[in-house]
mmCIF file of C-alpha atoms (C1' of nucleotides) and ligand atoms in Angstrom:
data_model
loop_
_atom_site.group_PDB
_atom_site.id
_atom_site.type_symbol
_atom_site.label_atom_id
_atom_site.label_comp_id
_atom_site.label_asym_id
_atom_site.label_seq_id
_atom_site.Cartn_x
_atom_site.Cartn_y
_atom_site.Cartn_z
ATOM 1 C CA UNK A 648 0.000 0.000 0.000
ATOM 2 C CA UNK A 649 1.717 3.249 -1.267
ATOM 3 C CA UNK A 650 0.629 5.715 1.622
ATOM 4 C CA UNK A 651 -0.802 9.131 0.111
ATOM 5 C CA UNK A 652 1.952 11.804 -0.283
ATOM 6 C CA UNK A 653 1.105 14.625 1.231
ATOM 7 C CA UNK A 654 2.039 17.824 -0.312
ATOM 8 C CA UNK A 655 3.750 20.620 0.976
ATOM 9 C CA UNK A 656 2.746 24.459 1.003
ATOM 10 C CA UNK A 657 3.992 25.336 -2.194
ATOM 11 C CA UNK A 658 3.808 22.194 -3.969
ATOM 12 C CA UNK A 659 0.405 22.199 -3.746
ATOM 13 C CA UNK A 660 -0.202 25.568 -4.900
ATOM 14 C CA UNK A 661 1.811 24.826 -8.266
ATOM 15 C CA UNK A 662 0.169 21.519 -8.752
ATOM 16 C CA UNK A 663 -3.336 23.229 -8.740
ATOM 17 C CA UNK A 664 -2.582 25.702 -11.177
ATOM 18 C CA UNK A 665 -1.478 22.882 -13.493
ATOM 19 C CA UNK A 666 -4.353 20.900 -13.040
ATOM 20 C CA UNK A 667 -6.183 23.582 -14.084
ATOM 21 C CA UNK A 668 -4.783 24.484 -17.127
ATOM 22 C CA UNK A 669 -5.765 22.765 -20.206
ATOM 23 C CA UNK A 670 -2.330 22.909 -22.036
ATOM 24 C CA UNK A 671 1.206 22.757 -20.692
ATOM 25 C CA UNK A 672 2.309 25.440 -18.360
ATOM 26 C CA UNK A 673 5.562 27.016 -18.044
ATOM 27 C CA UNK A 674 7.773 27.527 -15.303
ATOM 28 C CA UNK A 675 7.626 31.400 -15.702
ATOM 29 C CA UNK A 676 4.176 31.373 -16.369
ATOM 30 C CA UNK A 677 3.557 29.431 -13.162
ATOM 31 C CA UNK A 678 5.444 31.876 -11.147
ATOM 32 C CA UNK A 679 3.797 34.844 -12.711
ATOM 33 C CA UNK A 680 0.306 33.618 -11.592
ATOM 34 C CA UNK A 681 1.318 32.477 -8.332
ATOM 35 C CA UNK A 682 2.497 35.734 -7.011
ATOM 36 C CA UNK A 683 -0.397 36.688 -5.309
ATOM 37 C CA UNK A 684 -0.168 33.557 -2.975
ATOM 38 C CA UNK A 685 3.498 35.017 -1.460
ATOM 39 C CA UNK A 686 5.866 33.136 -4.375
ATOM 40 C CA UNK A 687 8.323 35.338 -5.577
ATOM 41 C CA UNK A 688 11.291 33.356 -7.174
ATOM 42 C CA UNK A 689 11.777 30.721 -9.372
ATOM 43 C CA UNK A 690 13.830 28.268 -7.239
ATOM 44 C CA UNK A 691 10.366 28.267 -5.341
ATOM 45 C CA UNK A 692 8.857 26.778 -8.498
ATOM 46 C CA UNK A 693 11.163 24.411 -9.725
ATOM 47 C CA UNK A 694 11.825 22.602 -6.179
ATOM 48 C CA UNK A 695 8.373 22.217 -6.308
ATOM 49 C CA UNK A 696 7.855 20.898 -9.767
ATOM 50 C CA UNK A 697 11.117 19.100 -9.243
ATOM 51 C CA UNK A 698 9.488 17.041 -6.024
ATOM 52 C CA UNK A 699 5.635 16.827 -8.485
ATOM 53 C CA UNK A 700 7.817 15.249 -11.115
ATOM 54 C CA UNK A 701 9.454 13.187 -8.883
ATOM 55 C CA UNK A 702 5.839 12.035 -7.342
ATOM 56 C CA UNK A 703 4.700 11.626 -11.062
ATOM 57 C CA UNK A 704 2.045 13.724 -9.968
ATOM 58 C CA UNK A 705 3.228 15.727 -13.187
ATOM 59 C CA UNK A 706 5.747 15.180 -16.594
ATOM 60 C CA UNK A 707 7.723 17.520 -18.124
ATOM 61 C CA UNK A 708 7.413 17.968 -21.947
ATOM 62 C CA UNK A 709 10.192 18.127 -22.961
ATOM 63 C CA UNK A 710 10.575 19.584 -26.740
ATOM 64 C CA UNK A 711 8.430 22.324 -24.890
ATOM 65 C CA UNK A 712 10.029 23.103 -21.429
ATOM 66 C CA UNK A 713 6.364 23.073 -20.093
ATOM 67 C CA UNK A 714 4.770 20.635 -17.070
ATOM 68 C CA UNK A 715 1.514 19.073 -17.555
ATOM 69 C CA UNK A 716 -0.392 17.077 -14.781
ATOM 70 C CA UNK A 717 -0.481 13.415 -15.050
ATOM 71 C CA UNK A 718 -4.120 11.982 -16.417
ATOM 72 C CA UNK A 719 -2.913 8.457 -16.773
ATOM 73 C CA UNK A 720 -1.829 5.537 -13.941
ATOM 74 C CA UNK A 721 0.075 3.422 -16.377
ATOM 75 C CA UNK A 722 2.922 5.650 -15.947
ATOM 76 C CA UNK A 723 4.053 4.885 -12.525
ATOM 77 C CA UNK A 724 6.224 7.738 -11.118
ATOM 78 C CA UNK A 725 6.782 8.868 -14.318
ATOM 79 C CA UNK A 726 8.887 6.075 -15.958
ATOM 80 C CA UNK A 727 6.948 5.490 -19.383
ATOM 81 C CA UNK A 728 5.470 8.473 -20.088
ATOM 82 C CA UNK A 729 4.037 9.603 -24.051
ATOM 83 C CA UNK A 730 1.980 12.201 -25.170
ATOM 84 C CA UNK A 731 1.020 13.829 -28.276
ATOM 85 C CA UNK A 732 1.941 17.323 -28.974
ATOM 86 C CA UNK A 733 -0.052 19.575 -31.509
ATOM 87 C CA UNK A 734 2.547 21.553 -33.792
ATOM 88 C CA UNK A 735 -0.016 24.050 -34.343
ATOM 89 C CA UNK A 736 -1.816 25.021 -30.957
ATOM 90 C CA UNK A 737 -0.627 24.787 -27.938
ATOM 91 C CA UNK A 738 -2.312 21.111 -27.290
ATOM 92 C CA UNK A 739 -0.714 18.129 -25.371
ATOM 93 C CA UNK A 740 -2.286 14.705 -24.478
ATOM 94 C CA UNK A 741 -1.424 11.825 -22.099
ATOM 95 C CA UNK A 742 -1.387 9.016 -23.953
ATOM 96 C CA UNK A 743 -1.676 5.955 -22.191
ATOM 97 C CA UNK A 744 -2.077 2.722 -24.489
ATOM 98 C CA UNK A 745 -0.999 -0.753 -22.568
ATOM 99 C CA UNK A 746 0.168 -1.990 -25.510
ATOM 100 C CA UNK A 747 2.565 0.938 -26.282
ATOM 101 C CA UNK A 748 3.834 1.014 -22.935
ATOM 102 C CA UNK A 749 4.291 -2.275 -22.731
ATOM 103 C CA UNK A 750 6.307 -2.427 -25.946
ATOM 104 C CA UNK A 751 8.091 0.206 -25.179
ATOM 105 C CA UNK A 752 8.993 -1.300 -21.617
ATOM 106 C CA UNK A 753 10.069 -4.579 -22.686
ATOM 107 C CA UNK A 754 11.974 -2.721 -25.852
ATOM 108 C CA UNK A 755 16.017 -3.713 -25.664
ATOM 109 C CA UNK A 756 18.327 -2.474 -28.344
ATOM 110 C CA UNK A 757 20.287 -4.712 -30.367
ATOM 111 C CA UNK A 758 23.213 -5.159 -27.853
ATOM 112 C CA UNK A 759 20.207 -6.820 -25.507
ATOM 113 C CA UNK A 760 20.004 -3.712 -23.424
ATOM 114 C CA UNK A 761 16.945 -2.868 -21.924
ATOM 115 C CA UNK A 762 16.087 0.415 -20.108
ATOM 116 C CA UNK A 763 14.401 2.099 -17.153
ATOM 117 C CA UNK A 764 12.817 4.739 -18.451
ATOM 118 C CA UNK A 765 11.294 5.934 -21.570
ATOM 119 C CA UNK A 766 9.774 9.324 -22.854
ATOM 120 C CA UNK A 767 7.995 9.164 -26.088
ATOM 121 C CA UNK A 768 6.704 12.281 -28.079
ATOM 122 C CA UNK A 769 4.471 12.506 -31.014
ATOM 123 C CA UNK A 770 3.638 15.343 -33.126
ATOM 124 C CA UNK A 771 0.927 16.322 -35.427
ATOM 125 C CA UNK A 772 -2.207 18.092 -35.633
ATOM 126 C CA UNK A 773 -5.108 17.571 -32.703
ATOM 127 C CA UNK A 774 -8.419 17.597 -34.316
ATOM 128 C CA UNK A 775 -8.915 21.147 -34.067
ATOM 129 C CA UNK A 776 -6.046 22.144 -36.236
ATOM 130 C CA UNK A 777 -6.957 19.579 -39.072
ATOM 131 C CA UNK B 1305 17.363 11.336 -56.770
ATOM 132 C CA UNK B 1306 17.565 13.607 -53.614
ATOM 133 C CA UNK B 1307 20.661 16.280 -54.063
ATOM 134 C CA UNK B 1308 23.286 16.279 -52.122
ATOM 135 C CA UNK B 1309 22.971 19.366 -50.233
ATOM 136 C CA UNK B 1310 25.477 21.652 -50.086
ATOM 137 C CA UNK B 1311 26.053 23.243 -46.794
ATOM 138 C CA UNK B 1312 27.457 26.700 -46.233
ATOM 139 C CA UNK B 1313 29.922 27.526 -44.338
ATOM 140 C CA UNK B 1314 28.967 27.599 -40.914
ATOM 141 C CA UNK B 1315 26.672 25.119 -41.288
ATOM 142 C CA UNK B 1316 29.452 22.806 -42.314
ATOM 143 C CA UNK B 1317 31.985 24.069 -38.938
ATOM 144 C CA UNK B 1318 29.371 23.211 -36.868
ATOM 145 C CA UNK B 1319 28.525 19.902 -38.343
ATOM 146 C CA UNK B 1320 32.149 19.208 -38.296
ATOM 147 C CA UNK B 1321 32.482 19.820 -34.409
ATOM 148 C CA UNK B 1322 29.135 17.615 -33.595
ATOM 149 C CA UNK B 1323 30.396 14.715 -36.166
ATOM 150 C CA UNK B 1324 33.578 14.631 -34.552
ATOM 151 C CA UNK B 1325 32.440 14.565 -30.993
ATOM 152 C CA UNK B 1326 31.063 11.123 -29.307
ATOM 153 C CA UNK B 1327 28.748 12.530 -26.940
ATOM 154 C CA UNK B 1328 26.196 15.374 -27.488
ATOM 155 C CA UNK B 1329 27.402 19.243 -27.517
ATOM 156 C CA UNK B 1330 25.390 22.082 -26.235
ATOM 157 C CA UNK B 1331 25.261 25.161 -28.255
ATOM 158 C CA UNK B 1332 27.535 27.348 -26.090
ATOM 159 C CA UNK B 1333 30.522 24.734 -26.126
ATOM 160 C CA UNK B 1334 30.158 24.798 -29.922
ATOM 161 C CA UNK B 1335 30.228 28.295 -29.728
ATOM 162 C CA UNK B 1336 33.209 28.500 -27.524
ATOM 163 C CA UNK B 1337 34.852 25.761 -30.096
ATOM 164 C CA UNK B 1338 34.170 28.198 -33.058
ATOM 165 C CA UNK B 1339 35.358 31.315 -31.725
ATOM 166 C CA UNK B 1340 38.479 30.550 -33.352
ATOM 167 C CA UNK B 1341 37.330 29.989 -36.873
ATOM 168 C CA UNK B 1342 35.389 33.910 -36.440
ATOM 169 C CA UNK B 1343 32.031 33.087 -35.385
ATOM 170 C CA UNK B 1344 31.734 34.436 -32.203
ATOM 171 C CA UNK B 1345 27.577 34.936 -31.795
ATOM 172 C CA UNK B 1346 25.211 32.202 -30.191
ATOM 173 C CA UNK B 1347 22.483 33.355 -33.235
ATOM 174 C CA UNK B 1348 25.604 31.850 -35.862
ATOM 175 C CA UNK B 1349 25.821 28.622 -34.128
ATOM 176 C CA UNK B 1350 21.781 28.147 -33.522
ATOM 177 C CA UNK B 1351 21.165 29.094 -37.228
ATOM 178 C CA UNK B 1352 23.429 26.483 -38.425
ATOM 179 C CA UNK B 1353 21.738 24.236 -35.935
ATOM 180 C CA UNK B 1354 18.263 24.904 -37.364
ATOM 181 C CA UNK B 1355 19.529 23.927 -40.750
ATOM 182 C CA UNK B 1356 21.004 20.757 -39.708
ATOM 183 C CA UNK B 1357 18.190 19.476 -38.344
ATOM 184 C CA UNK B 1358 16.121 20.228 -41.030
ATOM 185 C CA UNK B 1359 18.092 18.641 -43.202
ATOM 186 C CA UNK B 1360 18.072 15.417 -40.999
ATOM 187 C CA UNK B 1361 22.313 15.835 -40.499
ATOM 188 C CA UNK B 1362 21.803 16.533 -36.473
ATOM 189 C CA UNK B 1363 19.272 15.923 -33.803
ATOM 190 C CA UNK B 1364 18.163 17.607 -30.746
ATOM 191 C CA UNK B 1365 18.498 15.901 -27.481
ATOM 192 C CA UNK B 1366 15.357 17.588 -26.127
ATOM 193 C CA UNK B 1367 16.089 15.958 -22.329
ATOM 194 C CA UNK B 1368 19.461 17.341 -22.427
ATOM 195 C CA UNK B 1369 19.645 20.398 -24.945
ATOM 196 C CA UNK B 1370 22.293 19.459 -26.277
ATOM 197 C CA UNK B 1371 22.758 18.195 -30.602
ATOM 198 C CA UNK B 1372 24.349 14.879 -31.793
ATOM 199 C CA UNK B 1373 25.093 13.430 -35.662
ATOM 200 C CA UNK B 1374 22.591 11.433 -37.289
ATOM 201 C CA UNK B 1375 24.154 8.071 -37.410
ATOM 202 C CA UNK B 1376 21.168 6.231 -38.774
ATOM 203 C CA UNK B 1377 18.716 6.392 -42.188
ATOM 204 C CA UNK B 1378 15.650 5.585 -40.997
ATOM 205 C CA UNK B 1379 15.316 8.447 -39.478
ATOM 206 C CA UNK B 1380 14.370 10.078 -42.436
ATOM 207 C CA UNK B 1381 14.759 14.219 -41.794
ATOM 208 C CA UNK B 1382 14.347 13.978 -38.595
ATOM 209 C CA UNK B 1383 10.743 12.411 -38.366
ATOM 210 C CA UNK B 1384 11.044 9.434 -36.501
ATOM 211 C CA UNK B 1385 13.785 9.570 -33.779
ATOM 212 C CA UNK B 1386 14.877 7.257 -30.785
ATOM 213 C CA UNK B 1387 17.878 7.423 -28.614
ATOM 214 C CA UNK B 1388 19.352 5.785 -25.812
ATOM 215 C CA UNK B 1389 20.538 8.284 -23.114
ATOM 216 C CA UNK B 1390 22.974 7.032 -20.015
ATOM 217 C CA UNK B 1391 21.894 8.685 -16.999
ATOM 218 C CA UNK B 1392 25.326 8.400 -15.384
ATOM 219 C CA UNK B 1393 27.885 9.238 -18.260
ATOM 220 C CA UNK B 1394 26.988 11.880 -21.070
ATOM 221 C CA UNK B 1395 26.547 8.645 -23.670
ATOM 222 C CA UNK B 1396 23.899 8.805 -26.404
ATOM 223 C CA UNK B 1397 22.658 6.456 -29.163
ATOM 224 C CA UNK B 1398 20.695 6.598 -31.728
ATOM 225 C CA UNK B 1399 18.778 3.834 -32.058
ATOM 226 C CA UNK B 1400 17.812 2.570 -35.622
ATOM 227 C CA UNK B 1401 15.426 -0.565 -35.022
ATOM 228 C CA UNK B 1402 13.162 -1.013 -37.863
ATOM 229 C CA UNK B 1403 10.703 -2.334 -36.201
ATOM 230 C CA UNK B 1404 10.055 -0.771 -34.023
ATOM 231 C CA UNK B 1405 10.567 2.632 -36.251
ATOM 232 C CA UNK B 1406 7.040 1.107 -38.175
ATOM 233 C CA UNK B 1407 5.390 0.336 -35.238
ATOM 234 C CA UNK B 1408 5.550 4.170 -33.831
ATOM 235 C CA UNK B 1409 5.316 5.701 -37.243
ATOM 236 C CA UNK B 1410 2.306 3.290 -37.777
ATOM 237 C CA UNK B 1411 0.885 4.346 -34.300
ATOM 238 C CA UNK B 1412 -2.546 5.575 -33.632
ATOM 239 C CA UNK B 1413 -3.834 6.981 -30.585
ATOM 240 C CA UNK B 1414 -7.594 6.009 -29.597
ATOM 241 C CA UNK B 1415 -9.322 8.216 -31.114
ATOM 242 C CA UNK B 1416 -7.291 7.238 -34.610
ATOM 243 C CA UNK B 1417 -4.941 9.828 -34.779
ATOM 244 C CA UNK B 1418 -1.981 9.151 -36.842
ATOM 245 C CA UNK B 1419 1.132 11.457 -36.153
ATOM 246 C CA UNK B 1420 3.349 12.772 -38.579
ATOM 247 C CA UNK B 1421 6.608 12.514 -36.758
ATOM 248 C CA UNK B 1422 7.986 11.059 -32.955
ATOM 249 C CA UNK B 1423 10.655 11.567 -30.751
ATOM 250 C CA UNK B 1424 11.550 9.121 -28.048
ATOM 251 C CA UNK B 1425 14.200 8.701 -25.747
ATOM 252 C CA UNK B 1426 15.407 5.788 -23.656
ATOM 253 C CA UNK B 1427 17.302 6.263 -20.573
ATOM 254 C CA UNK B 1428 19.248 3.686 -18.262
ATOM 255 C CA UNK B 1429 22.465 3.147 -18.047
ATOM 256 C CA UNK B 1430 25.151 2.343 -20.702
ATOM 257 C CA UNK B 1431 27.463 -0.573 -20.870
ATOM 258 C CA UNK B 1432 30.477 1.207 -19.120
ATOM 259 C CA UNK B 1433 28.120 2.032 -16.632
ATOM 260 C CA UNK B 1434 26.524 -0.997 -15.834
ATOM 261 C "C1'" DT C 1296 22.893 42.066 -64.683
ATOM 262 C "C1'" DA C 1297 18.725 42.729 -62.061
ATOM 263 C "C1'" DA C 1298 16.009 40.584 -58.693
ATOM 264 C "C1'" DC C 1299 15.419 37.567 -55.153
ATOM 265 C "C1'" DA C 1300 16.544 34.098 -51.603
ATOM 266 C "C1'" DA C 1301 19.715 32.364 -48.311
ATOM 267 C "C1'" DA C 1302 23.260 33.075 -45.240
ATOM 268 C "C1'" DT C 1303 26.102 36.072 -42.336
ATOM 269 C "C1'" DG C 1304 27.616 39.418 -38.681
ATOM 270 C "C1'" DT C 1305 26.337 41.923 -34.810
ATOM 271 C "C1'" DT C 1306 24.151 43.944 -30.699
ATOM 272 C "C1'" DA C 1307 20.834 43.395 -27.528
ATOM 273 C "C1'" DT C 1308 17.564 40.928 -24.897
ATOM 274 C "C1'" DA C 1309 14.350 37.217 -23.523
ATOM 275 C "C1'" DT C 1310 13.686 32.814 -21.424
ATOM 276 C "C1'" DT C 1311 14.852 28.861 -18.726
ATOM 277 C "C1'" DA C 1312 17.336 27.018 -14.849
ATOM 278 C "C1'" DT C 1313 20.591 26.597 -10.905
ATOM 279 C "C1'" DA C 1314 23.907 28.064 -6.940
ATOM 280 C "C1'" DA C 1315 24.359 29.359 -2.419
ATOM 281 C "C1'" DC C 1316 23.021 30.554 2.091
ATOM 282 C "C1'" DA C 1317 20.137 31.518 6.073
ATOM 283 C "C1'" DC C 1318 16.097 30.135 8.211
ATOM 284 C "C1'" DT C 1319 11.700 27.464 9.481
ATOM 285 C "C1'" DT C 1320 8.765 23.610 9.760
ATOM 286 C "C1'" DT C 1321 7.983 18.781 10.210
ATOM 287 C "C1'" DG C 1322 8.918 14.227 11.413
ATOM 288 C "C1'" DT C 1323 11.642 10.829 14.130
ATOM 289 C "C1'" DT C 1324 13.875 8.942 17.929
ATOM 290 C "C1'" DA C 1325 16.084 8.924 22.489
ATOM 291 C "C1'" DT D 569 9.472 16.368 25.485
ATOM 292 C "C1'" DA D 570 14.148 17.486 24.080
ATOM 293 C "C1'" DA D 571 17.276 16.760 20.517
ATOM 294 C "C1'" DC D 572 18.283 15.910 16.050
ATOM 295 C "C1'" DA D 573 17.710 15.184 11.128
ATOM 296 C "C1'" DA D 574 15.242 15.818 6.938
ATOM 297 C "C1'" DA D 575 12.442 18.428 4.102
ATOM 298 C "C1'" DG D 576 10.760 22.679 2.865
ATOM 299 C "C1'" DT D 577 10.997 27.827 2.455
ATOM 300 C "C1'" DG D 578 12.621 32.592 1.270
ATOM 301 C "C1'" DT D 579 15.898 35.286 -0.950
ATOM 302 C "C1'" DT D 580 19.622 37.229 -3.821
ATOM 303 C "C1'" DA D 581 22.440 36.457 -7.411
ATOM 304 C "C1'" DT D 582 23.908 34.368 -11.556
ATOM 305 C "C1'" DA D 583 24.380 30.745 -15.149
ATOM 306 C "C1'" DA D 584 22.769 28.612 -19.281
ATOM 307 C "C1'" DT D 585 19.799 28.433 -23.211
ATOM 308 C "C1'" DA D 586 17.522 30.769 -26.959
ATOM 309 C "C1'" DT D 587 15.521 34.503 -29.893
ATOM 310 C "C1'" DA D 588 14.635 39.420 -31.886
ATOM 311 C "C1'" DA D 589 15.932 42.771 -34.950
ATOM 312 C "C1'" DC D 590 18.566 44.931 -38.409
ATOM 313 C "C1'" DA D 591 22.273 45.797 -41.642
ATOM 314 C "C1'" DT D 592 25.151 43.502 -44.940
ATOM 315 C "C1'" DT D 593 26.932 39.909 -47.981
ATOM 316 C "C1'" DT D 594 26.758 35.924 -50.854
ATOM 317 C "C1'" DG D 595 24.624 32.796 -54.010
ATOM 318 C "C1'" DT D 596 21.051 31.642 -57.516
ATOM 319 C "C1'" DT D 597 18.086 32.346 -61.238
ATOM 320 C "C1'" DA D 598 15.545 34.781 -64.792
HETATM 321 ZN ZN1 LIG E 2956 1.289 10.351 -16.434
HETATM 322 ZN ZN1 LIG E 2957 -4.000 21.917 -32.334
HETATM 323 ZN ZN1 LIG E 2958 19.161 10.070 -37.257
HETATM 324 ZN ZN1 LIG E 2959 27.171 5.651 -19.089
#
DNA sequence: TAACAAATGTTATATTATAACACTTTGTTA
DNA sequence: TAACAAAGTGTTATAATATAACATTTGTTA
């Protein structure tokens, strides 16, 4: 039984605002809306989006350098983690597909060596931008 | 027949330096590498970086910012991608498996959505590493 | 050779991320 | 509960990564 983490003060506060937002946030952006609530620097942010990413309560996209939350289970504390990325809006989506995941997972290179820890990122239009 | 592209100048420095090197560069240490040869501006070295990876010669290690050599085919201008990244020494390979290449390039999410082009990167730990 | 596209050189600035240090809160253990 | 350790916070400063804007040059094509 994997007890509940609590969260602290500030990690909470970040976490929130990215559950709220429908597309990936930046770090910047974060700490521009958070200023009200007493956060003034950005090592404030990223410890705390360090410690959510750590949690897998969020994933980092990375060809964006912008955090979404996690939607999916499959990817426990962030080890297989894929989304799809619209190159026209700003739009990302969890993907989480057993089958990929498990592929993916299990994948070893030629040499036989298998891996920890995948990110995967598509790109294309979401059904909007068709 | 595609032509052989011919690359100017700078383009072809900074090609040089990445080909050469066995482990990723980051823009600034190409930039410090360059100085000698006159280009002395980050915008000379990112330009010739944009080009490059248009042209499917270099890639972008989006989890590390940094830019290796295309070492593969497959990989045709840069639209389907894997590497496997050490998380211990700087080590990255590309990985050209054409399997699974088709099965990501062939992937669909759930709602059908095809992609036009995937990035994915392995991490774990490399042989020396092991 | 005139017209246009691609590349270059340069200065300045924006954006993303970490270092370092002092302090406080929280959790654990004697 | 006192003592200690671990985790979290607040703050200032700075490093590292990336782009904007503009003037000029080079290369290509009609
Ligand atoms: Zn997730
Ligand atoms: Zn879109
Ligand atoms: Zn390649
Ligand atoms: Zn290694």
């Amino acid at each position: 039984m994997t007890q509940a983490q609590t969260l602290s003060k500030n990690q909470q506060i970040v976490l929130d605002i990215i559950e709220k937002a429908n597309s990936p946030l930046k770090a910047y952006s974060i700490l521009f809306n958070v200023q009200k609530k007493g956060i003034n620097a950005p090592q404030q942010i990223y410890r705390a989006l360090d410690k959510l990413i750590e949690m897998g309560k969020i994933h980092k996209i990375e060809s964006k350098n912008a955090f979404v939350a996690c939607r999916s289970s499959d990817c426990e504390i962030s080890k297989a983690t894929a989304f799809s990325i619209c190159e026209n809006c700003e739009m990302v989506d969890e993907i989480s597909d057993t089958k990929l995941s498990k592929y993916l997972s299990s994948f070893s290179d030629k040499k036989g060596t298998k891996f920890k820890r995948f990110n995967l990122e598509f790109f294309g239009l979401c059904k909007k931008c068709k």
